[in-house]
Amino acid sequence: MSGVVPTAPEQPAGEMENQTKPPDPRPDAPPEYNSHFLPGPPGTAVPPPTGYPGGFPMGYYSPQQPSTFPLYQPVGGTHPVRYQPGKYPMPNQSVPITWMPGPTPMANCPPGLEYLVQLDNIHVLQHFEPLEMMTRFETNNRYDIKNNSDQMVYIVTEDTDDFTRNAYRTLRPFVLRVTDCMGREIMTMQRPFRCTCCCFCCPSARQELEVQCPPGVTIGFVAEHWNLCRAVYSIQNEKKENVMRVRGPCSTYGCGSDSVFEVKSLDGVSNIGSIIRKWNGLLSAMADADHFDIHFPLDLDVKMKAMIFGACFLIDFMYFERSPPQRSR
C-alpha cells in the first residue's frame, strides 16, 4: 500500500538501552590542563631547622633555596624596568639572575640577615626609570643588592602611594621593603615625614629612619644631626642609644668624583666602614640611577651591618634623589 510508511525493524530492549546510554562521565584518566593556581606561603607546620632556638617567626620558613632564577620580575608596579648601562643586559632580553646561595639559620641572627654575616661589601644598584624623565611622574624606587660576585642578595622596593611621592618628592615619607630570593620580606625601613619649614637646627626637622628585622621588630634607627657644612648621622640601637657615627663629605654633589660617607666609632677615632656613592657619569648627573658601595668589617655585629645598610637609603633620598625636571612656563 502506498500510504504505509516503512518503519525500522524492531530491536531487543537490551540493545536499545545500550544505544541510548550516555558515555561514562568518569574517564579512566583526568584531562590534562594548565593550572593557574599559585600556591600561597606555607603555614607554621614546617618544623624549624635544627640549631635555631625558638624557630622562625610566623609564616617564615627556610626551604632549600635555588641558586639561579631565569628572570627577575620585581614586586609591585606596572612600569617597565630599565637597567643601568654596563650593569645589565638590554631591556628586551631575558635577564638571568644568579642569587647568592641561601645560608643556614644562625643563632642570635634575625632571619634573612644570615647573608650579611658572610659579607664585608655589598653593592646597591638603583633601577633607572626613563618614564620619570619623560613624564616627570615620580615612581617607586627599586634597588638590586649584590655581592662582589655579582650575585643577587636582596631586592629593595619602595612602597609609597602616588600622591605622597609626587607631592613631597625628596622629602616624602616612605616604606622600603627588603625581600630575598623567595620573595619573603625580611626587613622593613620606614622614614616618617619631618617638616623642614621650621629652623633647620630644630630636632623636629631632623630626618630619621627606622629599621625593622624581621618586619615589626625594631633593631635600630638612623638619626640625622645638624651640622653647618657636612652630613652627619648617628646609628642607634633599638633603645635609641648611639652606637656609631656616619660623617659625609663637605659637598655631596661633587661632579666627576665619588661621595664617601665614613662610618666611624662614637669618638671618631676608629674607622669602621664606609658608604660610597659611585659616580656614573651623566647618568649620575641627570637621572635617578645611583650606585652605592657599602663596606663594613666581616666580623661586625650583623644588626649593625643592617643599620649601615639602612643608612645608605636615607642618604640616597636626602642627597641624591632628584625630582624630575619641571617644565618652564
CSV table of C-alpha atoms in Angstrom, one decimal:
chain,number,residue,atom,x,y,z
A,1,MET,CA,0.0,0.0,0.0
A,2,SER,CA,1.3,3.4,-0.9
A,3,GLY,CA,0.1,5.1,2.3
A,4,VAL,CA,2.1,2.8,4.6
A,5,VAL,CA,5.3,4.4,6.0
A,6,PRO,CA,8.1,1.8,6.4
A,7,THR,CA,9.4,1.5,10.0
A,8,ALA,CA,12.7,0.3,11.3
A,9,PRO,CA,12.9,-3.3,12.4
A,10,GLU,CA,12.2,-3.9,16.0
A,11,GLN,CA,15.3,-4.5,18.2
A,12,PRO,CA,15.5,-6.2,21.6
A,13,ALA,CA,15.1,-3.9,24.6
A,14,GLY,CA,18.6,-4.6,25.8
A,15,GLU,CA,20.2,-3.4,22.6
A,16,MET,CA,18.1,-0.1,22.6
A,17,GLU,CA,19.3,0.7,26.2
A,18,ASN,CA,22.9,0.2,25.1
A,19,GLN,CA,22.4,2.7,22.3
A,20,THR,CA,20.7,5.4,24.3
A,21,LYS,CA,23.0,5.2,27.4
A,22,PRO,CA,25.4,8.2,27.6
A,23,PRO,CA,29.1,7.8,27.8
A,24,ASP,CA,30.7,7.2,31.2
A,25,PRO,CA,31.3,10.7,32.7
A,26,ARG,CA,34.3,9.4,34.7
A,27,PRO,CA,37.1,8.5,32.3
A,28,ASP,CA,40.0,6.4,33.3
A,29,ALA,CA,42.4,9.4,33.4
A,30,PRO,CA,41.5,13.1,34.1
A,31,PRO,CA,42.0,15.5,31.1
A,32,GLU,CA,45.2,17.5,31.0
A,33,TYR,CA,45.1,21.2,31.7
A,34,ASN,CA,47.3,24.0,32.8
A,35,SER,CA,46.6,25.1,36.3
A,36,HIS,CA,46.7,28.9,37.1
A,37,PHE,CA,46.7,28.3,40.8
A,38,LEU,CA,49.5,30.0,42.6
A,39,PRO,CA,50.2,28.4,46.0
A,40,GLY,CA,50.5,30.7,48.9
A,41,PRO,CA,53.1,30.7,51.7
A,42,PRO,CA,53.2,27.6,53.9
A,43,GLY,CA,51.9,27.7,57.4
A,44,THR,CA,53.6,27.0,60.6
A,45,ALA,CA,53.5,23.2,60.3
A,46,VAL,CA,57.1,23.1,58.9
A,47,PRO,CA,59.4,22.4,61.9
A,48,PRO,CA,62.2,24.9,62.5
A,49,PRO,CA,65.7,23.9,61.4
A,50,THR,CA,67.9,22.3,63.9
A,51,GLY,CA,70.1,24.6,66.0
A,52,TYR,CA,67.9,27.7,65.7
A,53,PRO,CA,66.4,28.4,69.1
A,54,GLY,CA,62.8,29.4,69.1
A,55,GLY,CA,62.2,28.7,65.4
A,56,PHE,CA,61.3,31.4,62.9
A,57,PRO,CA,58.5,34.0,63.2
A,58,MET,CA,55.1,33.1,62.0
A,59,GLY,CA,55.0,32.3,58.3
A,60,TYR,CA,58.8,32.2,57.8
A,61,TYR,CA,60.4,29.1,56.6
A,62,SER,CA,63.7,28.0,55.1
A,63,PRO,CA,63.4,25.5,52.2
A,64,GLN,CA,66.4,24.7,50.0
A,65,GLN,CA,66.8,27.9,48.1
A,66,PRO,CA,67.6,27.6,44.4
A,67,SER,CA,70.7,29.5,43.3
A,68,THR,CA,69.6,30.6,39.8
A,69,PHE,CA,66.3,32.1,38.6
A,70,PRO,CA,65.6,32.5,34.9
A,71,LEU,CA,64.0,36.0,35.1
A,72,TYR,CA,63.6,38.7,37.7
A,73,GLN,CA,60.2,40.2,38.0
A,74,PRO,CA,60.1,42.9,40.6
A,75,VAL,CA,57.3,43.0,43.2
A,76,GLY,CA,54.7,45.7,42.6
A,77,GLY,CA,54.4,48.4,39.9
A,78,THR,CA,53.4,48.2,36.3
A,79,HIS,CA,56.2,50.3,34.7
A,80,PRO,CA,58.8,48.5,32.6
A,81,VAL,CA,62.2,48.0,34.1
A,82,ARG,CA,65.2,49.8,32.6
A,83,TYR,CA,68.7,48.9,33.7
A,84,GLN,CA,71.9,50.9,34.1
A,85,PRO,CA,74.2,50.8,31.1
A,86,GLY,CA,77.1,48.4,31.6
A,87,LYS,CA,75.4,46.7,34.6
A,88,TYR,CA,72.6,44.7,32.9
A,89,PRO,CA,71.6,43.3,29.6
A,90,MET,CA,69.3,45.2,27.2
A,91,PRO,CA,65.7,45.6,28.4
A,92,ASN,CA,64.3,43.5,25.6
A,93,GLN,CA,66.5,40.5,26.6
A,94,SER,CA,65.9,37.9,29.3
A,95,VAL,CA,67.8,38.8,32.4
A,96,PRO,CA,69.3,35.7,34.1
A,97,ILE,CA,69.6,36.4,37.8
A,98,THR,CA,72.1,34.4,39.9
A,99,TRP,CA,71.2,34.5,43.6
A,100,MET,CA,73.6,34.2,46.4
A,101,PRO,CA,73.2,30.6,47.9
A,102,GLY,CA,71.0,30.7,50.9
A,103,PRO,CA,72.9,30.3,54.2
A,104,THR,CA,71.8,28.1,57.1
A,105,PRO,CA,70.0,29.8,60.0
A,106,MET,CA,72.2,31.1,62.8
A,107,ALA,CA,71.6,31.7,66.5
A,108,ASN,CA,71.1,35.3,67.6
A,109,CYS,CA,70.7,36.4,64.0
A,110,PRO,CA,67.4,37.8,62.7
A,111,PRO,CA,66.0,35.5,59.9
A,112,GLY,CA,67.2,36.8,56.5
A,113,LEU,CA,70.3,38.6,57.8
A,114,GLU,CA,72.5,35.4,57.5
A,115,TYR,CA,73.5,36.7,54.1
A,116,LEU,CA,75.2,39.7,55.7
A,117,VAL,CA,77.1,37.6,58.1
A,118,GLN,CA,79.2,36.3,55.2
A,119,LEU,CA,79.8,39.6,53.5
A,120,ASP,CA,82.0,42.6,54.1
A,121,ASN,CA,81.0,44.5,50.9
A,122,ILE,CA,77.7,44.9,49.1
A,123,HIS,CA,76.5,46.9,46.1
A,124,VAL,CA,73.3,48.9,45.9
A,125,LEU,CA,72.1,49.4,42.3
A,126,GLN,CA,69.1,51.6,41.7
A,127,HIS,CA,66.9,50.9,38.7
A,128,PHE,CA,66.8,53.6,36.0
A,129,GLU,CA,63.2,54.7,35.2
A,130,PRO,CA,63.0,56.5,31.9
A,131,LEU,CA,59.3,57.3,32.4
A,132,GLU,CA,60.3,59.7,35.2
A,133,MET,CA,62.5,61.7,32.7
A,134,MET,CA,59.7,61.8,30.1
A,135,THR,CA,56.6,62.3,32.2
A,136,ARG,CA,58.0,64.0,35.3
A,137,PHE,CA,55.9,61.4,37.3
A,138,GLU,CA,57.8,60.1,40.3
A,139,THR,CA,57.7,56.3,40.6
A,140,ASN,CA,58.6,54.0,43.4
A,141,ASN,CA,62.3,53.4,43.7
A,142,ARG,CA,63.7,49.9,43.2
A,143,TYR,CA,67.2,48.6,44.0
A,144,ASP,CA,69.2,45.4,43.4
A,145,ILE,CA,71.5,44.4,46.2
A,146,LYS,CA,74.5,42.3,45.0
A,147,ASN,CA,77.8,40.9,46.4
A,148,ASN,CA,81.2,41.1,44.8
A,149,SER,CA,80.5,38.0,42.7
A,150,ASP,CA,77.5,39.8,41.0
A,151,GLN,CA,75.1,37.5,42.8
A,152,MET,CA,71.8,39.0,43.9
A,153,VAL,CA,71.4,39.2,47.7
A,154,TYR,CA,68.2,41.2,48.2
A,155,ILE,CA,65.7,43.3,46.3
A,156,VAL,CA,64.5,46.6,47.8
A,157,THR,CA,61.2,48.1,46.7
A,158,GLU,CA,59.7,51.4,47.8
A,159,ASP,CA,56.0,51.2,48.9
A,160,THR,CA,54.7,54.7,48.8
A,161,ASP,CA,51.4,56.0,47.3
A,162,ASP,CA,51.4,58.2,44.1
A,163,PHE,CA,50.2,61.3,45.8
A,164,THR,CA,52.8,61.3,48.6
A,165,ARG,CA,55.6,60.6,46.1
A,166,ASN,CA,54.7,63.4,43.8
A,167,ALA,CA,53.6,65.9,46.4
A,168,TYR,CA,56.6,65.7,48.7
A,169,ARG,CA,59.2,64.4,46.2
A,170,THR,CA,62.6,64.0,48.0
A,171,LEU,CA,61.1,64.9,51.4
A,172,ARG,CA,58.5,62.2,51.2
A,173,PRO,CA,57.9,59.6,54.0
A,174,PHE,CA,58.5,56.1,52.6
A,175,VAL,CA,58.5,52.4,53.4
A,176,LEU,CA,61.2,50.3,51.9
A,177,ARG,CA,60.6,46.5,51.8
A,178,VAL,CA,63.7,44.2,51.6
A,179,THR,CA,62.9,40.8,50.1
A,180,ASP,CA,65.1,37.7,49.5
A,181,CYS,CA,65.1,35.3,46.6
A,182,MET,CA,61.9,33.6,47.8
A,183,GLY,CA,60.0,36.9,47.9
A,184,ARG,CA,59.9,37.0,51.7
A,185,GLU,CA,60.1,40.4,53.3
A,186,ILE,CA,63.0,40.1,55.7
A,187,MET,CA,63.5,43.7,56.5
A,188,THR,CA,61.4,46.9,56.6
A,189,MET,CA,62.8,50.5,56.6
A,190,GLN,CA,60.5,53.4,57.5
A,191,ARG,CA,61.1,57.2,57.2
A,192,PRO,CA,58.5,59.4,58.9
A,193,PHE,CA,57.7,62.8,57.5
A,194,ARG,CA,59.6,65.6,59.1
A,195,CYS,CA,58.7,69.3,58.3
A,196,THR,CA,61.7,71.3,57.1
A,197,CYS,CA,59.8,74.7,57.3
A,198,CYS,CA,61.0,75.4,60.8
A,199,CYS,CA,64.5,76.1,61.9
A,200,PHE,CA,66.9,73.6,60.4
A,201,CYS,CA,68.6,73.0,63.7
A,202,CYS,CA,65.4,72.1,65.4
A,203,PRO,CA,65.2,68.4,66.4
A,204,SER,CA,61.7,68.0,64.9
A,205,ALA,CA,63.2,68.9,61.4
A,206,ARG,CA,65.9,66.3,61.5
A,207,GLN,CA,65.4,63.2,59.3
A,208,GLU,CA,65.2,59.7,60.8
A,209,LEU,CA,65.0,56.1,59.5
A,210,GLU,CA,63.7,53.1,61.5
A,211,VAL,CA,65.0,49.7,60.6
A,212,GLN,CA,62.9,46.6,61.4
A,213,CYS,CA,64.1,43.0,61.1
A,214,PRO,CA,62.0,40.9,60.9
A,215,PRO,CA,59.2,43.4,60.0
A,216,GLY,CA,57.6,44.6,63.2
A,217,VAL,CA,60.8,44.2,65.3
A,218,THR,CA,62.9,47.3,65.5
A,219,ILE,CA,66.6,46.8,65.6
A,220,GLY,CA,67.7,50.4,65.4
A,221,PHE,CA,67.5,53.9,64.0
A,222,VAL,CA,69.5,56.2,61.7
A,223,ALA,CA,69.2,59.8,63.0
A,224,GLU,CA,70.4,63.0,61.3
A,225,HIS,CA,72.5,65.5,63.3
A,226,TRP,CA,72.7,69.2,62.4
A,227,ASN,CA,76.0,70.3,61.0
A,228,LEU,CA,76.9,73.5,59.3
A,229,CYS,CA,78.9,72.1,56.4
A,230,ARG,CA,78.6,68.3,56.1
A,231,ALA,CA,76.1,65.4,56.6
A,232,VAL,CA,76.3,63.7,60.0
A,233,TYR,CA,74.2,60.8,61.2
A,234,SER,CA,74.1,58.6,64.3
A,235,ILE,CA,73.4,54.9,64.0
A,236,GLN,CA,71.4,53.9,67.1
A,237,ASN,CA,70.3,50.6,68.6
A,238,GLU,CA,66.7,49.7,69.4
A,239,LYS,CA,66.8,51.8,72.6
A,240,LYS,CA,68.0,54.9,70.6
A,241,GLU,CA,71.4,54.7,72.1
A,242,ASN,CA,74.2,56.0,69.8
A,243,VAL,CA,76.5,53.2,68.6
A,244,MET,CA,78.3,54.6,65.5
A,245,ARG,CA,78.5,57.8,63.6
A,246,VAL,CA,78.4,58.5,59.8
A,247,ARG,CA,80.3,61.5,58.6
A,248,GLY,CA,79.8,62.7,55.0
A,249,PRO,CA,81.8,65.0,52.7
A,250,CYS,CA,81.5,68.8,52.8
A,251,SER,CA,80.0,68.6,49.3
A,252,THR,CA,77.8,65.7,48.4
A,253,TYR,CA,77.1,67.0,44.9
A,254,GLY,CA,80.6,66.7,43.6
A,255,CYS,CA,80.7,66.3,39.9
A,256,GLY,CA,83.0,63.7,38.5
A,257,SER,CA,84.0,62.1,41.8
A,258,ASP,CA,82.7,59.6,44.3
A,259,SER,CA,81.0,60.8,47.5
A,260,VAL,CA,82.3,59.0,50.6
A,261,PHE,CA,80.4,58.7,53.8
A,262,GLU,CA,82.7,57.4,56.6
A,263,VAL,CA,81.3,55.1,59.3
A,264,LYS,CA,83.3,55.8,62.5
A,265,SER,CA,83.1,55.0,66.2
A,266,LEU,CA,81.5,57.5,68.5
A,267,ASP,CA,84.8,59.1,69.5
A,268,GLY,CA,85.7,59.5,65.8
A,269,VAL,CA,89.0,57.6,66.1
A,270,SER,CA,88.2,54.2,64.7
A,271,ASN,CA,87.3,53.8,61.1
A,272,ILE,CA,84.6,51.1,60.9
A,273,GLY,CA,83.4,51.2,57.3
A,274,SER,CA,82.1,53.4,54.5
A,275,ILE,CA,79.1,54.2,52.2
A,276,ILE,CA,80.4,55.3,48.8
A,277,ARG,CA,78.1,56.8,46.2
A,278,LYS,CA,79.8,55.9,42.9
A,279,TRP,CA,80.0,58.5,40.1
A,280,ASN,CA,78.4,57.0,36.9
A,281,GLY,CA,78.9,59.9,34.5
A,282,LEU,CA,76.0,61.7,33.0
A,283,LEU,CA,73.7,59.1,34.4
A,284,SER,CA,74.5,60.2,37.9
A,285,ALA,CA,74.0,63.9,37.0
A,286,MET,CA,70.7,63.6,35.1
A,287,ALA,CA,68.8,60.6,36.4
A,288,ASP,CA,68.0,58.6,39.5
A,289,ALA,CA,70.2,55.6,38.9
A,290,ASP,CA,72.6,55.6,41.9
A,291,HIS,CA,75.2,53.0,42.6
A,292,PHE,CA,76.5,52.7,46.2
A,293,ASP,CA,79.3,50.5,47.6
A,294,ILE,CA,78.9,49.6,51.3
A,295,HIS,CA,81.9,48.4,53.3
A,296,PHE,CA,82.0,47.0,56.8
A,297,PRO,CA,84.1,44.6,58.8
A,298,LEU,CA,83.3,40.9,58.2
A,299,ASP,CA,83.1,40.3,62.0
A,300,LEU,CA,80.8,43.3,62.7
A,301,ASP,CA,77.6,42.5,64.5
A,302,VAL,CA,75.0,41.6,61.8
A,303,LYS,CA,72.5,44.1,63.2
A,304,MET,CA,74.9,46.9,62.8
A,305,LYS,CA,75.6,45.8,59.3
A,306,ALA,CA,71.9,46.0,58.6
A,307,MET,CA,71.9,49.5,60.2
A,308,ILE,CA,74.7,50.7,57.9
A,309,PHE,CA,72.8,49.2,55.0
A,310,GLY,CA,69.7,51.2,56.1
A,311,ALA,CA,71.7,54.4,56.4
A,312,CYS,CA,72.6,54.2,52.7
A,313,PHE,CA,68.9,54.7,51.7
A,314,LEU,CA,68.4,57.7,53.9
A,315,ILE,CA,71.5,59.2,52.4
A,316,ASP,CA,70.2,58.4,48.9
A,317,PHE,CA,66.9,60.1,49.4
A,318,MET,CA,68.3,63.2,51.2
A,319,TYR,CA,71.2,64.0,48.8
A,320,PHE,CA,71.0,62.0,45.6
A,321,GLU,CA,67.3,61.6,44.8
A,322,ARG,CA,66.5,64.0,42.1
A,323,SER,CA,63.0,65.2,41.3
A,324,PRO,CA,62.0,65.0,37.6
A,325,PRO,CA,62.7,68.4,35.8
A,326,GLN,CA,59.9,70.8,35.9
A,327,ARG,CA,58.6,72.4,32.7
A,328,SER,CA,59.3,76.1,32.4
A,329,ARG,CA,56.3,78.4,32.0
